[in-house]
Amino acid sequence: QVQLVESGGGLVQSGGSLRLSCAASGRTFSIYTMAWFRQVPGKEREFVGSITWWIGGSTVYEDSVKGRFTISRDNAKNTLYLQMNSLKPEDTAVYFCAATPKTRVGVTSLAWYEYWGQGTKVTVSS
């Protein structure tokens, strides 16, 4: 099992920046890809981006965040990051990190990911 705990959410003004963290514990050696998703009340959880965990650090991003969001990881700290710049009110959501041992990159489907954090709320004011 892998446990994931997000942190770093909060209130920020439009155009501002925020960095989310996701601390992983447990069987982290089994992780192949980690990802960020976000969810607005009443809507489906949507893919934000992903990164391969141990090898290469290859990233994939959803189109609306390309050029504004950056996913990175620190394997020594077992921590995943989401640097969010130029934030917009439409980025307001609860952000979740997820992990999977399945060896395929850039899968956007929720069902692909086996482990989930509890989420951290991001609010961008206009």
XYZ file of N, CA, C and O in Angstrom:
504
model
N 0.828 -1.196 0.000
C 0.000 0.000 0.000
C 0.863 1.247 0.000
O 2.006 1.237 0.474
N 0.318 2.294 -0.582
C 0.972 3.596 -0.615
C 0.017 4.609 0.005
O -1.167 4.628 -0.320
N 0.552 5.431 0.882
C -0.247 6.494 1.483
C 0.220 7.834 0.918
O 1.428 8.071 0.770
N -0.757 8.693 0.635
C -0.465 9.994 0.038
C -1.129 11.083 0.857
O -2.317 10.968 1.201
N -0.390 12.137 1.148
C -0.933 13.256 1.920
C -0.558 14.564 1.237
O 0.631 14.897 1.126
N -1.571 15.305 0.791
C -1.342 16.582 0.136
C -1.296 17.718 1.158
O -1.889 17.635 2.239
N -0.619 18.782 0.768
C -0.584 19.999 1.573
C -0.274 21.176 0.664
O 0.115 20.980 -0.493
N -0.439 22.374 1.200
C -0.063 23.566 0.455
C -1.202 24.352 -0.154
O -0.979 25.416 -0.736
N -2.412 23.846 -0.044
C -3.540 24.579 -0.607
C -3.827 25.847 0.182
O -3.303 26.060 1.281
N -4.661 26.698 -0.393
C -5.021 27.935 0.281
C -5.695 28.907 -0.652
O -6.127 28.535 -1.747
N -5.767 30.153 -0.204
C -6.390 31.225 -0.976
C -5.303 32.087 -1.606
O -4.356 32.501 -0.933
N -5.454 32.345 -2.899
C -4.473 33.167 -3.614
C -5.223 34.038 -4.613
O -6.296 33.660 -5.109
N -4.674 35.197 -4.898
C -5.304 36.092 -5.870
C -4.990 35.648 -7.294
O -3.972 34.982 -7.555
N -5.864 36.017 -8.192
C -5.656 35.723 -9.607
C -4.302 36.277 -10.057
O -3.943 37.405 -9.725
N -3.560 35.457 -10.773
C -2.225 35.823 -11.210
C -1.126 35.386 -10.265
O 0.060 35.461 -10.607
N -1.510 34.936 -9.095
C -0.542 34.512 -8.098
C -0.058 33.092 -8.292
O -0.394 32.423 -9.286
N 0.753 32.649 -7.336
C 1.358 31.316 -7.408
C 1.120 30.559 -6.114
O 0.912 31.152 -5.056
N 1.190 29.249 -6.249
C 1.023 28.365 -5.096
C 1.753 27.070 -5.412
O 1.784 26.639 -6.579
N 2.351 26.439 -4.409
C 2.982 25.137 -4.614
C 2.343 24.113 -3.697
O 2.333 24.280 -2.465
N 1.842 23.074 -4.311
C 1.272 21.963 -3.576
C 2.314 20.864 -3.409
O 3.170 20.674 -4.280
N 2.216 20.154 -2.299
C 3.093 19.020 -2.049
C 2.258 17.779 -1.786
O 1.128 17.870 -1.302
N 2.837 16.634 -2.085
C 2.186 15.357 -1.815
C 3.252 14.412 -1.268
O 4.160 14.018 -2.004
N 3.144 14.088 0.007
C 4.103 13.203 0.644
C 3.639 11.762 0.520
O 2.506 11.434 0.897
N 4.508 10.930 -0.006
C 4.196 9.517 -0.191
C 4.916 8.680 0.855
O 6.059 8.973 1.223
N 4.237 7.634 1.315
C 4.855 6.711 2.264
C 4.340 5.314 1.986
O 3.401 5.115 1.207
N 4.950 4.349 2.624
C 4.574 2.962 2.391
C 5.434 2.352 1.292
O 6.625 2.592 1.234
N 4.819 1.610 0.397
C 5.530 0.887 -0.651
C 5.834 1.798 -1.846
O 5.425 1.533 -2.987
N 6.562 2.852 -1.579
C 6.837 3.844 -2.636
C 7.699 3.272 -3.746
O 7.679 3.796 -4.864
N 8.427 2.206 -3.475
C 9.253 1.590 -4.518
C 8.388 1.023 -5.633
O 8.862 0.790 -6.739
N 7.110 0.796 -5.340
C 6.221 0.205 -6.337
C 5.607 1.240 -7.278
O 4.996 0.883 -8.293
N 5.796 2.523 -6.980
C 5.168 3.569 -7.787
C 5.866 3.705 -9.137
O 7.094 3.767 -9.204
N 5.081 3.772 -10.209
C 5.649 4.069 -11.525
C 5.316 5.498 -11.947
O 6.163 6.222 -12.462
N 4.087 5.907 -11.751
C 3.649 7.249 -12.139
C 2.867 7.887 -11.002
O 2.094 7.225 -10.318
N 3.079 9.178 -10.823
C 2.237 9.950 -9.916
C 1.586 11.073 -10.709
O 2.120 11.526 -11.722
N 0.436 11.504 -10.215
C -0.336 12.489 -10.969
C -1.062 13.444 -10.029
O -1.236 13.155 -8.835
N -1.463 14.542 -10.601
C -2.349 15.483 -9.920
C -3.671 15.524 -10.670
O -3.698 15.579 -11.906
N -4.745 15.524 -9.901
C -6.094 15.711 -10.418
C -6.725 16.864 -9.645
O -6.233 17.257 -8.582
N -7.813 17.383 -10.164
C -8.559 18.403 -9.425
C -10.048 18.207 -9.645
O -10.477 17.632 -10.660
N -10.809 18.701 -8.685
C -12.255 18.506 -8.742
C -12.983 19.714 -8.187
O -12.659 20.208 -7.105
N -13.956 20.150 -8.960
C -14.866 21.218 -8.555
C -16.175 20.571 -8.126
O -16.602 19.596 -8.749
N -16.813 21.066 -7.081
C -18.080 20.461 -6.640
C -19.076 20.329 -7.782
O -19.290 21.278 -8.551
N -19.642 19.150 -7.899
C -20.627 18.903 -8.937
C -20.059 18.482 -10.270
O -20.810 18.204 -11.208
N -18.735 18.440 -10.367
C -18.095 18.039 -11.616
C -17.187 16.839 -11.387
O -16.809 16.528 -10.262
N -16.842 16.182 -12.479
C -15.948 15.039 -12.387
C -14.524 15.493 -12.061
O -14.101 16.590 -12.429
N -13.810 14.597 -11.398
C -12.398 14.851 -11.126
C -11.647 14.820 -12.451
O -11.843 13.904 -13.257
N -10.797 15.808 -12.678
C -10.107 15.890 -13.962
C -8.589 15.846 -13.794
O -8.033 16.304 -12.790
N -7.959 15.309 -14.813
C -6.504 15.151 -14.858
C -5.842 16.510 -15.025
O -6.275 17.323 -15.843
N -4.796 16.741 -14.236
C -4.000 17.957 -14.367
C -2.658 17.652 -15.018
O -2.230 18.324 -15.953
N -1.989 16.623 -14.523
C -0.703 16.247 -15.089
C -0.129 15.054 -14.351
O -0.617 14.669 -13.293
N 0.920 14.481 -14.921
C 1.536 13.315 -14.304
C 3.036 13.323 -14.543
O 3.550 14.047 -15.412
N 3.735 12.481 -13.777
C 5.189 12.370 -13.885
C 5.587 10.949 -13.557
O 5.010 10.324 -12.660
N 6.563 10.432 -14.289
C 7.091 9.129 -13.925
C 7.919 9.299 -12.669
O 8.649 10.284 -12.515
N 7.797 8.335 -11.759
C 8.300 8.560 -10.403
C 9.787 8.291 -10.254
O 10.523 9.099 -9.707
N 10.261 7.157 -10.750
C 11.654 6.792 -10.520
C 12.542 7.030 -11.740
O 13.687 7.406 -11.590
N 12.016 6.776 -12.916
C 12.852 6.792 -14.113
C 12.451 7.945 -15.027
O 11.297 8.048 -15.437
N 13.371 8.809 -15.330
C 13.173 9.820 -16.365
C 12.444 11.074 -15.941
O 12.765 12.161 -16.420
N 11.472 10.961 -15.071
C 10.726 12.150 -14.685
C 9.945 12.762 -15.828
O 9.766 13.986 -15.903
N 9.458 11.939 -16.739
C 8.686 12.451 -17.871
C 7.344 12.994 -17.404
O 6.673 12.379 -16.590
N 6.975 14.145 -17.956
C 5.735 14.790 -17.540
C 4.731 14.887 -18.682
O 5.106 14.966 -19.856
N 3.473 14.914 -18.307
C 2.362 15.129 -19.227
C 1.412 16.103 -18.544
O 1.170 15.991 -17.337
N 0.881 17.063 -19.304
C -0.009 18.068 -18.728
C -1.303 18.179 -19.516
O -1.340 18.003 -20.738
N -2.337 18.510 -18.805
C -3.601 18.858 -19.446
C -3.421 20.213 -20.122
O -2.672 21.075 -19.642
N -4.094 20.406 -21.247
C -3.840 21.589 -22.074
C -4.028 22.913 -21.331
O -3.265 23.862 -21.535
N -5.022 23.011 -20.477
C -5.329 24.296 -19.849
C -4.281 24.744 -18.827
O -4.268 25.912 -18.429
N -3.388 23.839 -18.427
C -2.371 24.199 -17.429
C -0.977 24.243 -18.014
O -0.026 24.640 -17.319
N -0.830 23.842 -19.262
C 0.488 23.854 -19.891
C 1.078 25.260 -19.874
O 0.405 26.240 -20.202
N 2.344 25.347 -19.488
C 3.010 26.635 -19.433
C 2.778 27.390 -18.137
O 3.455 28.381 -17.866
N 1.810 26.939 -17.332
C 1.537 27.599 -16.045
C 1.861 26.694 -14.854
O 2.315 27.178 -13.821
N 1.614 25.405 -14.993
C 1.832 24.449 -13.913
C 3.054 23.592 -14.218
O 3.295 23.237 -15.379
N 3.790 23.223 -13.185
C 4.943 22.351 -13.335
C 4.910 21.276 -12.265
O 4.789 21.589 -11.069
N 5.000 20.033 -12.711
C 5.059 18.904 -11.786
C 6.517 18.475 -11.637
O 7.244 18.357 -12.624
N 6.906 18.231 -10.387
C 8.257 17.736 -10.124
C 8.192 16.775 -8.952
O 7.158 16.646 -8.295
N 9.302 16.088 -8.728
C 9.344 15.168 -7.592
C 10.726 15.156 -6.978
O 11.728 15.422 -7.639
N 10.757 14.860 -5.686
C 12.006 14.691 -4.954
C 11.957 13.275 -4.396
O 11.302 13.006 -3.380
N 12.643 12.372 -5.067
C 12.587 10.968 -4.666
C 13.184 10.747 -3.278
O 12.739 9.886 -2.542
N 14.199 11.515 -2.937
C 14.825 11.351 -1.619
C 13.843 11.680 -0.497
O 13.907 11.090 0.583
N 12.931 12.604 -0.775
C 11.933 12.992 0.212
C 10.593 12.313 -0.016
O 9.643 12.567 0.719
N 10.525 11.496 -1.069
C 9.251 10.843 -1.425
C 8.120 11.856 -1.521
O 7.010 11.649 -1.002
N 8.408 12.947 -2.199
C 7.443 14.037 -2.296
C 7.239 14.470 -3.734
O 8.200 14.616 -4.486
N 5.975 14.663 -4.072
C 5.549 15.158 -5.381
C 5.128 16.618 -5.208
O 4.552 16.986 -4.179
N 5.423 17.431 -6.221
C 5.076 18.847 -6.148
C 4.239 19.267 -7.352
O 4.337 18.680 -8.430
N 3.445 20.301 -7.130
C 2.744 20.954 -8.227
C 2.935 22.452 -8.037
O 2.323 23.047 -7.149
N 3.797 23.033 -8.863
C 4.004 24.472 -8.853
C 2.986 25.103 -9.787
O 2.961 24.785 -10.977
N 2.153 25.977 -9.240
C 1.095 26.601 -10.028
C 1.351 28.096 -10.109
O 1.365 28.789 -9.083
N 1.564 28.588 -11.313
C 1.800 30.008 -11.560
C 0.666 30.579 -12.408
O -0.084 29.839 -13.036
N 0.579 31.899 -12.425
C -0.447 32.592 -13.224
C -1.819 31.985 -12.974
O -2.569 31.682 -13.914
N -2.151 31.813 -11.720
C -3.404 31.157 -11.376
C -4.610 31.971 -11.798
O -4.592 33.216 -11.785
N -5.653 31.266 -12.181
C -6.902 31.862 -12.635
C -8.041 31.391 -11.733
O -7.951 30.310 -11.129
N -9.113 32.153 -11.651
C -10.256 31.712 -10.832
C -10.754 30.315 -11.217
O -11.196 29.557 -10.353
N -10.651 29.966 -12.499
C -11.112 28.646 -12.929
C -10.194 27.514 -12.471
O -10.515 26.334 -12.659
N -9.061 27.849 -11.852
C -8.204 26.816 -11.257
C -8.680 26.438 -9.857
O -8.140 25.511 -9.248
N -9.668 27.163 -9.344
C -10.215 26.850 -8.031
C -10.781 25.437 -8.017
O -11.609 25.084 -8.855
N -10.315 24.631 -7.074
C -10.729 23.232 -7.002
C -10.061 22.589 -5.791
O -9.190 23.183 -5.158
N -10.474 21.372 -5.512
C -9.719 20.532 -4.588
C -8.741 19.725 -5.430
O -9.142 19.080 -6.407
N -7.492 19.773 -5.058
C -6.432 19.091 -5.811
C -6.033 17.807 -5.089
O -5.801 17.816 -3.871
N -5.962 16.736 -5.859
C -5.628 15.411 -5.336
C -4.367 14.894 -6.010
O -4.191 15.075 -7.224
N -3.521 14.230 -5.248
C -2.436 13.496 -5.882
C -2.822 12.017 -5.920
O -3.628 11.547 -5.116
N -2.245 11.335 -6.891
C -2.562 9.935 -7.111
C -1.316 9.203 -7.563
O -0.390 9.815 -8.109
N -1.311 7.891 -7.362
C -0.157 7.091 -7.748
C -0.607 5.744 -8.278
O -1.674 5.237 -7.916
N 0.230 5.183 -9.160
C -0.060 3.869 -9.702
C 1.236 3.111 -9.967
O 2.237 3.720 -10.337
N 1.214 1.786 -9.816
C 2.383 0.984 -10.166
C 2.344 0.531 -11.640
O 3.288 -0.077 -12.124
N 1.292 0.850 -12.332
C 1.138 0.416 -13.713
C 2.086 1.197 -14.602
O 2.183 2.420 -14.505
N 2.728 0.479 -15.518
C 3.830 1.059 -16.288
C 3.366 1.637 -17.609
O 3.648 1.120 -18.684
N 2.641 2.746 -17.523
C 2.258 3.477 -18.716
C 2.179 4.947 -18.329
O 1.655 5.300 -17.283
N 2.663 5.802 -19.202
C 2.787 7.218 -18.869
C 1.627 8.015 -19.443
O 1.131 7.713 -20.522
N 1.205 9.022 -18.693
C 0.262 9.988 -19.238
C -1.166 9.536 -19.308
O -1.966 10.121 -20.041
N -1.520 8.534 -18.527
C -2.907 8.081 -18.531
C -3.738 9.058 -17.720
O -3.403 9.380 -16.586
N -4.833 9.528 -18.298
C -5.640 10.551 -17.645
C -6.840 9.995 -16.906
O -7.532 10.722 -16.217
N -7.093 8.726 -17.056
C -8.269 8.108 -16.448
C -8.084 7.926 -14.950
O -7.044 7.435 -14.505
N -9.108 8.285 -14.194
C -9.062 8.099 -12.743
C -8.849 6.624 -12.380
O -8.148 6.314 -11.417
N -9.457 5.747 -13.139
C -9.420 4.321 -12.805
C -8.008 3.742 -12.887
O -7.745 2.678 -12.331
N -7.123 4.424 -13.593
C -5.745 3.921 -13.761
C -4.956 4.017 -12.467
O -4.003 3.287 -12.255
N -5.350 4.943 -11.604
C -4.574 5.234 -10.406
C -5.163 4.526 -9.196
O -6.365 4.589 -8.939
N -4.289 3.853 -8.454
C -4.749 3.003 -7.353
C -4.760 3.714 -6.011
O -5.534 3.349 -5.127
N -3.883 4.677 -5.847
C -3.731 5.321 -4.545
C -4.046 6.816 -4.675
O -3.625 7.465 -5.637
N -4.749 7.323 -3.658
C -5.200 8.713 -3.691
C -4.982 9.384 -2.342
O -5.120 8.743 -1.292
N -4.667 10.665 -2.394
C -4.638 11.455 -1.178
C -6.028 11.980 -0.858
O -6.991 11.731 -1.584
N -6.103 12.736 0.221
C -7.403 13.233 0.687
C -7.764 14.568 0.043
O -8.916 15.002 0.146
N -6.815 15.209 -0.611
C -7.083 16.461 -1.312
C -6.717 17.691 -0.508
O -6.720 17.672 0.731
N -6.398 18.747 -1.224
C -6.122 20.037 -0.610
C -6.821 21.106 -1.454
O -6.762 21.070 -2.675
N -7.477 22.043 -0.786
C -8.316 23.000 -1.494
C -7.525 24.220 -1.927
O -6.777 24.808 -1.143
N -7.721 24.603 -3.173
C -7.113 25.806 -3.738
C -8.232 26.737 -4.179
O -9.121 26.333 -4.940
N -8.186 27.958 -3.703
C -9.168 28.963 -4.085
C -8.444 30.154 -4.684
O -7.560 30.723 -4.042
N -8.810 30.509 -5.918
C -8.203 31.646 -6.606
C -9.257 32.735 -6.715
O -10.283 32.553 -7.374
N -8.994 33.857 -6.087
C -9.958 34.964 -6.114
C -9.673 35.884 -7.292
O -8.517 36.074 -7.690
N -10.738 36.460 -7.828
C -10.594 37.342 -8.996
C -10.349 38.782 -8.577
O -10.459 39.132 -7.413
